[in-house]
Coordinates of C-alpha atoms in Angstrom, one line a residue:
M1 CA 79.1 104.1 40.8
A2 CA 79.1 105.6 44.1
D3 CA 76.6 102.8 44.9
G4 CA 78.8 99.8 43.4
I5 CA 81.7 101.3 45.3
K6 CA 79.9 101.0 48.7
D7 CA 78.2 97.7 47.8
A8 CA 81.6 96.4 47.3
T9 CA 83.1 97.6 50.4
S10 CA 80.1 96.3 52.3
S11 CA 80.6 93.1 51.2
N12 CA 84.2 93.4 52.0
Q13 CA 84.3 94.7 55.4
M14 CA 86.3 91.3 57.2
W15 CA 89.1 91.7 54.7
G16 CA 89.7 95.0 56.1
G17 CA 91.8 97.8 54.0
R18 CA 93.7 95.3 51.6
F19 CA 91.5 94.6 49.2
A20 CA 89.7 97.6 47.1
S21 CA 86.8 95.8 45.9
G22 CA 84.6 92.9 46.5
P23 CA 84.6 89.5 45.2
D24 CA 82.5 89.0 42.2
A25 CA 79.6 86.3 42.1
I26 CA 82.0 83.3 41.3
M27 CA 84.6 84.4 43.8
E28 CA 81.7 84.4 46.4
E29 CA 80.2 81.4 45.3
I30 CA 83.5 79.2 45.7
N31 CA 84.8 81.5 48.9
A32 CA 81.2 80.8 51.4
S33 CA 81.3 78.1 53.5
I34 CA 78.3 79.4 55.5
G35 CA 76.0 76.7 53.9
F36 CA 77.3 73.8 55.6
D37 CA 79.7 75.5 58.1
K38 CA 76.8 77.2 59.9
K39 CA 76.6 73.5 61.6
L40 CA 79.5 74.6 64.0
Y41 CA 77.4 77.5 65.4
A42 CA 77.3 76.0 68.8
Q43 CA 80.9 75.3 68.8
D44 CA 82.0 78.4 67.8
I45 CA 79.9 80.1 70.4
R46 CA 81.4 77.7 73.1
G47 CA 84.7 78.5 72.0
S48 CA 84.5 81.9 71.8
I49 CA 82.8 82.3 75.1
A50 CA 86.0 80.1 76.6
H51 CA 88.5 82.4 74.9
A52 CA 86.8 85.7 76.1
T53 CA 86.6 84.3 79.5
M54 CA 90.3 83.9 79.6
L55 CA 91.3 87.1 78.1
A56 CA 89.3 88.8 80.9
E57 CA 91.0 86.6 83.6
K58 CA 94.4 87.4 81.8
G59 CA 93.8 91.0 81.9
I60 CA 93.7 91.3 78.1
I61 CA 90.4 92.7 78.2
S62 CA 88.1 94.1 80.8
H63 CA 85.5 92.1 82.5
E64 CA 82.9 94.5 81.4
D65 CA 83.7 93.7 77.9
K66 CA 83.8 90.1 78.6
D67 CA 79.9 90.0 80.0
K68 CA 79.1 92.1 77.1
I69 CA 80.8 89.5 75.0
V70 CA 78.6 86.2 76.7
A71 CA 75.9 87.8 76.9
G72 CA 75.8 88.6 73.0
L73 CA 76.9 85.4 72.4
N74 CA 74.5 83.5 74.5
T75 CA 71.7 86.0 72.6
I76 CA 72.8 84.7 68.8
L77 CA 72.9 80.8 70.5
S78 CA 69.0 81.1 71.5
E79 CA 68.6 83.4 67.9
I80 CA 70.0 80.4 66.0
K81 CA 68.3 77.6 67.6
S82 CA 64.9 79.4 67.2
G83 CA 65.5 80.0 63.5
E84 CA 65.9 83.8 63.8
F85 CA 69.2 84.2 63.0
E86 CA 69.6 85.3 59.1
F87 CA 73.1 83.7 57.8
S88 CA 74.9 85.8 55.3
R89 CA 76.7 84.5 52.2
K90 CA 78.6 87.7 51.8
L91 CA 80.3 86.9 55.2
E92 CA 81.5 83.8 54.1
D93 CA 81.6 81.6 57.4
I94 CA 80.1 80.7 60.3
H95 CA 82.6 82.7 62.3
M96 CA 82.1 86.2 60.6
N97 CA 78.1 85.4 60.9
I98 CA 78.8 85.5 64.6
E99 CA 80.9 88.0 64.9
A100 CA 79.2 90.6 62.6
R101 CA 75.9 89.9 64.8
L102 CA 77.8 90.3 68.0
A103 CA 78.9 93.8 66.8
T104 CA 75.2 94.3 66.0
L105 CA 74.3 93.6 69.6
I106 CA 76.9 95.0 71.7
G107 CA 78.9 97.8 69.4
P108 CA 82.9 98.0 70.1
A109 CA 83.0 95.2 72.5
A110 CA 82.6 92.6 69.9
G111 CA 85.6 93.5 68.4
R112 CA 88.0 92.5 71.3
L113 CA 86.7 88.8 71.0
H114 CA 89.0 88.3 68.3
T115 CA 92.3 89.4 69.9
A116 CA 94.9 86.7 70.7
R117 CA 93.1 84.3 68.1
S118 CA 92.8 84.1 64.0
R119 CA 90.4 82.3 62.0
N120 CA 92.7 79.4 61.6
D121 CA 93.0 78.5 65.3
Q122 CA 89.0 79.0 65.5
V123 CA 87.9 76.9 63.2
A124 CA 90.3 74.3 64.4
L125 CA 88.8 74.3 67.6
D126 CA 85.0 74.5 66.5
F127 CA 86.0 71.5 64.1
R128 CA 87.7 69.2 66.5
L129 CA 85.0 70.0 69.4
W130 CA 82.0 68.7 66.6
V131 CA 84.4 65.7 65.9
K132 CA 85.1 64.8 69.2
E133 CA 81.1 65.4 70.2
E134 CA 80.3 63.2 67.2
L135 CA 82.7 60.1 68.2
V136 CA 81.1 59.9 71.8
K137 CA 77.8 59.7 70.2
C138 CA 79.2 56.9 68.1
E139 CA 80.8 55.2 70.9
K140 CA 77.2 55.4 72.5
M141 CA 75.6 53.7 69.2
L142 CA 78.2 51.3 68.9
T143 CA 77.5 50.1 72.5
D144 CA 74.0 49.7 71.6
L145 CA 74.8 47.5 68.5
V146 CA 77.2 45.5 70.4
G147 CA 74.2 45.0 72.9
A148 CA 71.8 43.9 70.8
F149 CA 74.1 41.3 69.4
L150 CA 74.9 39.9 72.7
D151 CA 71.2 39.7 73.5
R152 CA 70.9 38.0 70.1
A153 CA 73.8 35.4 71.2
E154 CA 72.7 34.6 74.1
E155 CA 69.3 33.6 73.0
H156 CA 71.0 31.5 70.6
A157 CA 74.0 29.9 71.9
E158 CA 72.9 26.5 70.9
T159 CA 71.2 27.5 67.8
V160 CA 73.3 25.5 65.2
M161 CA 73.8 26.6 61.6
P162 CA 76.1 26.3 58.9
G163 CA 79.3 28.4 58.8
F164 CA 80.5 29.2 55.6
T165 CA 83.9 29.8 53.8
H166 CA 83.6 31.1 50.2
L167 CA 80.0 31.3 51.3
Q168 CA 79.9 27.4 50.6
A169 CA 78.7 25.6 53.5
A170 CA 82.0 24.8 55.8
Q171 CA 81.5 23.6 59.1
P172 CA 78.6 23.9 61.7
V173 CA 78.6 26.7 64.1
T174 CA 76.1 28.2 66.3
F175 CA 74.2 31.6 65.5
G176 CA 75.2 32.8 68.4
H177 CA 79.0 32.4 67.7
H178 CA 78.3 34.1 64.8
C179 CA 76.7 36.9 66.2
M180 CA 80.0 37.5 68.4
A181 CA 81.8 37.5 65.5
Y182 CA 79.8 41.0 65.0
V183 CA 80.5 42.0 68.7
E184 CA 84.3 41.2 68.2
M185 CA 84.0 43.9 65.2
F186 CA 81.8 46.5 66.3
G187 CA 83.9 46.5 69.7
R188 CA 87.0 47.0 67.4
D189 CA 85.4 49.8 66.2
R190 CA 84.1 51.3 69.4
A191 CA 88.1 51.2 70.1
R192 CA 89.1 52.9 67.6
V193 CA 86.7 55.5 68.1
R194 CA 87.9 56.0 72.0
H195 CA 91.6 56.0 70.5
A196 CA 90.3 58.7 67.8
I197 CA 88.8 60.6 71.1
D198 CA 92.1 60.4 73.1
H199 CA 94.3 61.6 69.8
L200 CA 91.9 64.9 69.1
D201 CA 91.7 65.7 72.9
E202 CA 93.9 69.1 72.5
S203 CA 92.8 72.5 72.4
P204 CA 94.1 74.6 69.4
I205 CA 92.6 77.8 70.5
G206 CA 95.5 80.4 71.1
A207 CA 97.8 79.1 68.5
A208 CA 96.5 82.1 66.2
A209 CA 97.3 82.0 62.5
L210 CA 100.4 79.6 62.7
A211 CA 103.1 81.0 65.1
G212 CA 101.4 81.7 68.3
T213 CA 100.3 85.5 69.9
P214 CA 102.4 87.6 72.1
Y215 CA 99.6 88.4 74.2
P216 CA 99.9 86.4 77.7
I217 CA 97.3 84.2 77.4
D218 CA 96.6 81.0 79.2
R219 CA 95.8 77.8 76.8
H220 CA 95.6 76.0 79.7
M221 CA 92.6 77.6 80.9
T222 CA 90.7 77.0 77.7
A223 CA 91.5 73.9 77.2
K224 CA 89.9 72.9 80.5
A225 CA 87.0 74.7 80.0
L226 CA 86.4 73.2 76.6
G227 CA 86.6 70.1 78.2
F228 CA 90.1 69.1 76.6
R229 CA 93.0 67.1 78.2
E230 CA 95.4 69.9 77.6
P231 CA 96.4 72.5 74.5
T232 CA 98.2 71.5 71.6
R233 CA 102.0 72.0 71.4
N234 CA 103.1 73.1 68.1
S235 CA 101.4 76.5 66.6
I236 CA 102.3 75.4 62.6
D237 CA 100.8 71.7 63.0
T238 CA 97.5 72.9 65.1
V239 CA 96.4 75.1 62.4
S240 CA 97.6 72.9 59.3
D241 CA 96.5 69.4 61.2
R242 CA 93.1 68.0 60.1
D243 CA 94.4 64.1 60.9
F244 CA 91.6 64.2 63.7
A245 CA 89.5 64.6 60.7
L246 CA 90.8 61.9 58.6
E247 CA 91.1 59.3 61.8
F248 CA 87.3 60.0 62.2
L249 CA 86.7 59.1 58.6
S250 CA 89.1 56.2 58.7
V251 CA 87.3 54.8 62.0
A252 CA 83.8 55.5 60.2
A253 CA 85.3 54.1 56.9
I254 CA 86.3 50.6 59.0
C255 CA 83.0 50.5 60.7
A256 CA 81.0 51.2 57.5
V257 CA 82.7 48.1 56.3
H258 CA 81.6 46.0 58.9
L259 CA 78.2 47.2 58.8
S260 CA 78.2 46.3 54.6
R261 CA 79.0 42.8 55.4
L262 CA 76.7 42.1 57.7
A263 CA 74.3 44.0 55.5
E264 CA 74.7 41.5 52.9
E265 CA 74.5 38.5 55.2
I266 CA 71.0 39.5 56.4
V267 CA 70.2 40.5 52.9
I268 CA 71.4 36.7 51.3
W269 CA 69.7 35.4 54.6
S270 CA 66.4 36.7 54.2
T271 CA 66.4 35.0 50.8
P272 CA 63.6 32.4 50.3
Q273 CA 66.3 30.5 49.2
F274 CA 68.1 30.7 52.6
G275 CA 65.2 31.8 55.0
F276 CA 67.6 32.4 57.8
V277 CA 66.0 35.2 59.1
R278 CA 62.6 37.6 58.5
L279 CA 63.0 40.9 58.8
S280 CA 60.1 42.7 60.5
D281 CA 57.7 45.5 58.2
A282 CA 59.7 48.2 60.1
F283 CA 62.8 47.4 58.1
S284 CA 61.6 45.9 54.6
T285 CA 59.5 47.3 51.6
G286 CA 57.3 45.7 49.2
S287 CA 57.3 45.5 45.5
S288 CA 55.2 48.0 43.1
I289 CA 54.4 44.9 40.6
M290 CA 55.3 41.7 42.8
P291 CA 53.0 41.3 45.7
Q292 CA 54.5 38.9 47.3
K293 CA 57.9 40.7 47.4
K294 CA 59.1 41.7 50.7
N295 CA 62.8 43.6 49.9
P296 CA 65.7 44.3 52.4
D297 CA 65.6 47.6 51.6
A298 CA 67.2 48.9 55.2
A299 CA 70.1 46.7 54.8
E300 CA 70.8 47.3 50.9
L301 CA 70.9 51.1 52.1
V302 CA 73.5 50.2 54.8
R303 CA 75.2 48.0 52.3
A304 CA 75.3 51.6 49.6
K305 CA 76.5 54.1 52.6
T306 CA 79.6 52.1 52.8
G307 CA 80.3 53.7 49.1
R308 CA 79.6 57.3 50.7
I309 CA 82.1 57.0 53.6
N310 CA 84.5 55.6 52.1
G311 CA 84.5 58.2 49.5
S312 CA 84.6 60.6 52.3
L313 CA 87.8 59.4 53.7
V314 CA 89.5 59.6 49.6
A315 CA 88.5 62.8 49.2
L316 CA 89.8 64.2 52.1
L317 CA 93.3 62.1 52.2
T318 CA 93.4 63.9 48.7
I319 CA 92.9 67.6 49.6
M320 CA 95.4 66.9 52.3
K321 CA 98.3 65.1 50.4
G322 CA 100.1 68.2 49.0
L323 CA 99.6 71.0 51.1
P324 CA 102.6 72.8 52.6
L325 CA 102.6 73.9 56.0
A326 CA 100.4 75.7 57.4
Y327 CA 97.0 76.7 56.5
S328 CA 95.9 76.7 53.2
K329 CA 92.3 77.4 51.7
D330 CA 91.8 73.8 50.5
M331 CA 91.0 72.7 54.0
Q332 CA 87.6 74.6 53.9
E333 CA 86.6 71.7 52.0
D334 CA 87.1 69.2 54.7
K335 CA 83.7 70.0 56.7
E336 CA 81.1 68.4 54.0
Q337 CA 83.0 65.1 53.9
V338 CA 82.9 64.7 57.5
F339 CA 79.6 65.9 58.1
D340 CA 78.2 63.8 55.2
A341 CA 80.1 60.4 56.6
A342 CA 78.9 61.7 60.3
E343 CA 75.3 61.6 59.0
N344 CA 75.0 58.1 57.4
L345 CA 77.3 56.4 59.5
E346 CA 75.0 57.6 62.5
L347 CA 71.7 56.4 60.2
A348 CA 73.4 53.0 59.5
I349 CA 74.3 51.8 62.7
A350 CA 70.9 53.0 63.8
A351 CA 69.2 50.7 61.5
M352 CA 71.4 47.9 61.9
T353 CA 70.7 47.7 65.6
G354 CA 67.2 47.9 64.8
M355 CA 67.1 45.1 62.8
I356 CA 69.4 43.1 65.1
R357 CA 67.0 43.4 67.7
D358 CA 63.4 42.8 66.0
M359 CA 64.4 40.0 63.2
E360 CA 63.3 37.1 63.2
I361 CA 65.6 34.3 63.7
R362 CA 64.1 30.9 61.9
V363 CA 66.0 28.3 64.3
D364 CA 64.5 25.3 62.2
R365 CA 65.5 26.3 58.5
M366 CA 69.2 27.0 60.5
R367 CA 69.4 23.8 61.9
A368 CA 67.9 22.1 58.3
A369 CA 71.3 24.1 56.6
A370 CA 73.8 23.1 59.4
G371 CA 74.5 19.6 58.3
A372 CA 74.1 20.1 54.3
G373 CA 77.1 20.1 52.4
F374 CA 79.1 17.3 54.4
S375 CA 79.6 19.7 57.1
T376 CA 81.1 17.6 59.8
A377 CA 83.5 16.0 57.1
T378 CA 86.2 17.8 59.4
D379 CA 85.1 15.7 62.7
L380 CA 85.5 12.7 60.8
A381 CA 89.3 13.8 59.8
D382 CA 89.8 14.7 63.6
W383 CA 87.9 11.8 64.8
L384 CA 90.4 9.2 62.7
V385 CA 93.5 11.1 63.8
R386 CA 92.4 10.7 67.7
E387 CA 91.0 7.4 67.7
V388 CA 92.6 5.5 64.9
G389 CA 95.9 7.7 65.1
L390 CA 96.1 8.3 61.3
P391 CA 98.4 11.4 60.1
F392 CA 96.0 14.3 59.5
R393 CA 96.7 13.9 55.8
E394 CA 95.7 10.6 55.5
A395 CA 93.2 11.2 57.5
H396 CA 91.9 13.8 55.2
H397 CA 92.3 11.5 52.3
V398 CA 90.4 8.7 53.9
T399 CA 87.3 11.4 54.7
G400 CA 87.4 12.8 51.1
R401 CA 86.7 9.0 50.1
V402 CA 83.9 8.9 52.2
V403 CA 82.1 12.4 51.3
A404 CA 82.2 11.0 47.9
L405 CA 80.5 7.7 48.6
A406 CA 78.0 9.9 50.3
E407 CA 77.5 12.3 47.5
S408 CA 77.6 9.5 44.9
K409 CA 74.3 8.0 47.2
S410 CA 72.8 11.4 47.8
C411 CA 73.0 10.9 51.2
G412 CA 74.7 12.7 54.6
L413 CA 77.9 11.2 56.2
A414 CA 75.8 10.0 59.0
D415 CA 73.5 8.0 56.7
L416 CA 76.3 5.8 55.6
S417 CA 76.2 2.2 57.5
L418 CA 79.2 1.1 59.4
E419 CA 79.9 -1.5 56.8
E420 CA 80.6 1.1 54.0
L421 CA 82.7 2.9 56.1
Q422 CA 84.8 0.2 57.1
A423 CA 85.5 -0.7 53.2
I424 CA 87.0 2.3 53.0
D425 CA 89.1 2.0 56.5
P426 CA 89.0 -1.1 58.5
N427 CA 89.6 0.8 61.7
I428 CA 86.7 2.7 61.8
T429 CA 84.2 2.0 64.6
D430 CA 80.6 2.8 65.3
K431 CA 81.6 5.3 67.6
V432 CA 82.3 7.5 64.6
F433 CA 78.8 8.3 64.7
D434 CA 79.2 10.0 67.8
V435 CA 81.2 13.0 65.9
L436 CA 78.7 12.6 62.7
S437 CA 75.8 15.3 64.0
V438 CA 75.7 18.7 63.7
D439 CA 75.3 19.1 67.4
A440 CA 78.2 16.8 68.5
S441 CA 80.1 18.8 66.1
V442 CA 79.5 22.3 67.5
A443 CA 79.7 21.0 71.2
S444 CA 83.5 19.6 70.3
R445 CA 84.6 23.1 69.7
Q446 CA 85.4 23.8 72.9
S447 CA 89.1 25.7 72.3
F448 CA 89.1 29.5 73.7
G449 CA 87.0 31.2 71.2
G450 CA 85.4 28.8 69.4
T451 CA 81.6 27.9 68.5
A452 CA 81.2 25.1 71.7
P453 CA 77.8 27.0 73.2
A454 CA 79.4 26.7 76.6
E455 CA 82.6 28.5 75.0
V456 CA 80.2 31.1 73.3
K457 CA 78.4 31.8 76.7
K458 CA 81.7 32.8 78.1
Q459 CA 82.7 35.2 75.9
I460 CA 79.1 36.6 76.2
A461 CA 79.9 36.6 79.7
W462 CA 83.2 38.6 79.2
W463 CA 81.7 41.2 77.0
R464 CA 78.7 41.9 79.1
A465 CA 81.4 43.0 81.7
R466 CA 82.7 45.3 79.3
N467 CA 80.0 46.7 77.2

């Protein structure tokens, strides 16, 4: 019996004298977070060093104790990095695991580290630091992806291809222009990342459990030491806020959707039916039974990752939606969602950057498809407006009759004779043939942001200066 009491007490040291017995196996299983929050070890140690340093500077603890604490924390950091540190589920989380080890290393001085803070503001700090570092990493990865698209756009500013609406050939565009559409998308994603960094750039430490602390701490000092712009301004909001995690997941989900749309196009373009691109062996796999197959598995997996990332956002929104202020244990479920989304977003961006950089662009297949589906029909309608003076709706009707004629003859618009065109509208002249080729169509789209090669090159230059 005595041994049983001793075991229960030893498993319950972090709760002090409030509880007479320790949690049973089920409670331990549901309560422990060390299996995933150990990922925050570097941030936890960094935050504790900044906190201890501030406490010593303000005379709340002695410099001697501070030096012991910092030395002990650095020893723990080395132990974790080398794999020597033993994590314990009985100690619940990364914070108590580090604090318990610190007590073993330096004795009573370890107990002074938790002065003027709580696990509530401690975990908020660790998690903010981790998310901020992840956002900085994503910003760089998106810059690399945008750079890959700029390279391909520059290379193919004049390569014609079909533009699509409803996945039906619509009007000719250039592949460079198509690439620049993704530059815009991922450029906005990067801007969202930067906004998210700005929004979370406040230090939580010092908010304590929820009401602040009576100790004469300097929160601006710890904020500066930890690289934050300033401390948070409301202690209740500080410990109950997970907006920064939600914003990260929102940014990740939008970016993942963009990656998925790109992945879908790569899957389609790499089919024999399209044949617009050929993926390298590095991002393809074969079939176990069909030797001719070359499957775009990397693109398909990027497409699938979107489901996981979107699911993480929905999960955390649901976790947070009914929580009263301030802290609730529900928030322990925030980290796994963010960790999983971050890991999969990084992998998806890296895979897509690799695919874009080394895939082969099949210019001949793109050009052959660019004129299919009467893609220059709008150019004919515009010509009738400009040169003949028809109202656009009437020009649209005339063009429809021309398309019907070409379709009945199984030929392109440019293959119809002048006599056939004039039978539909006698005002048509031989100058119309200047606009019916895909090259002429593309070159004419010189409006700002249009597909004309000259305009595409202007947009590439604009982005080069900002990437």
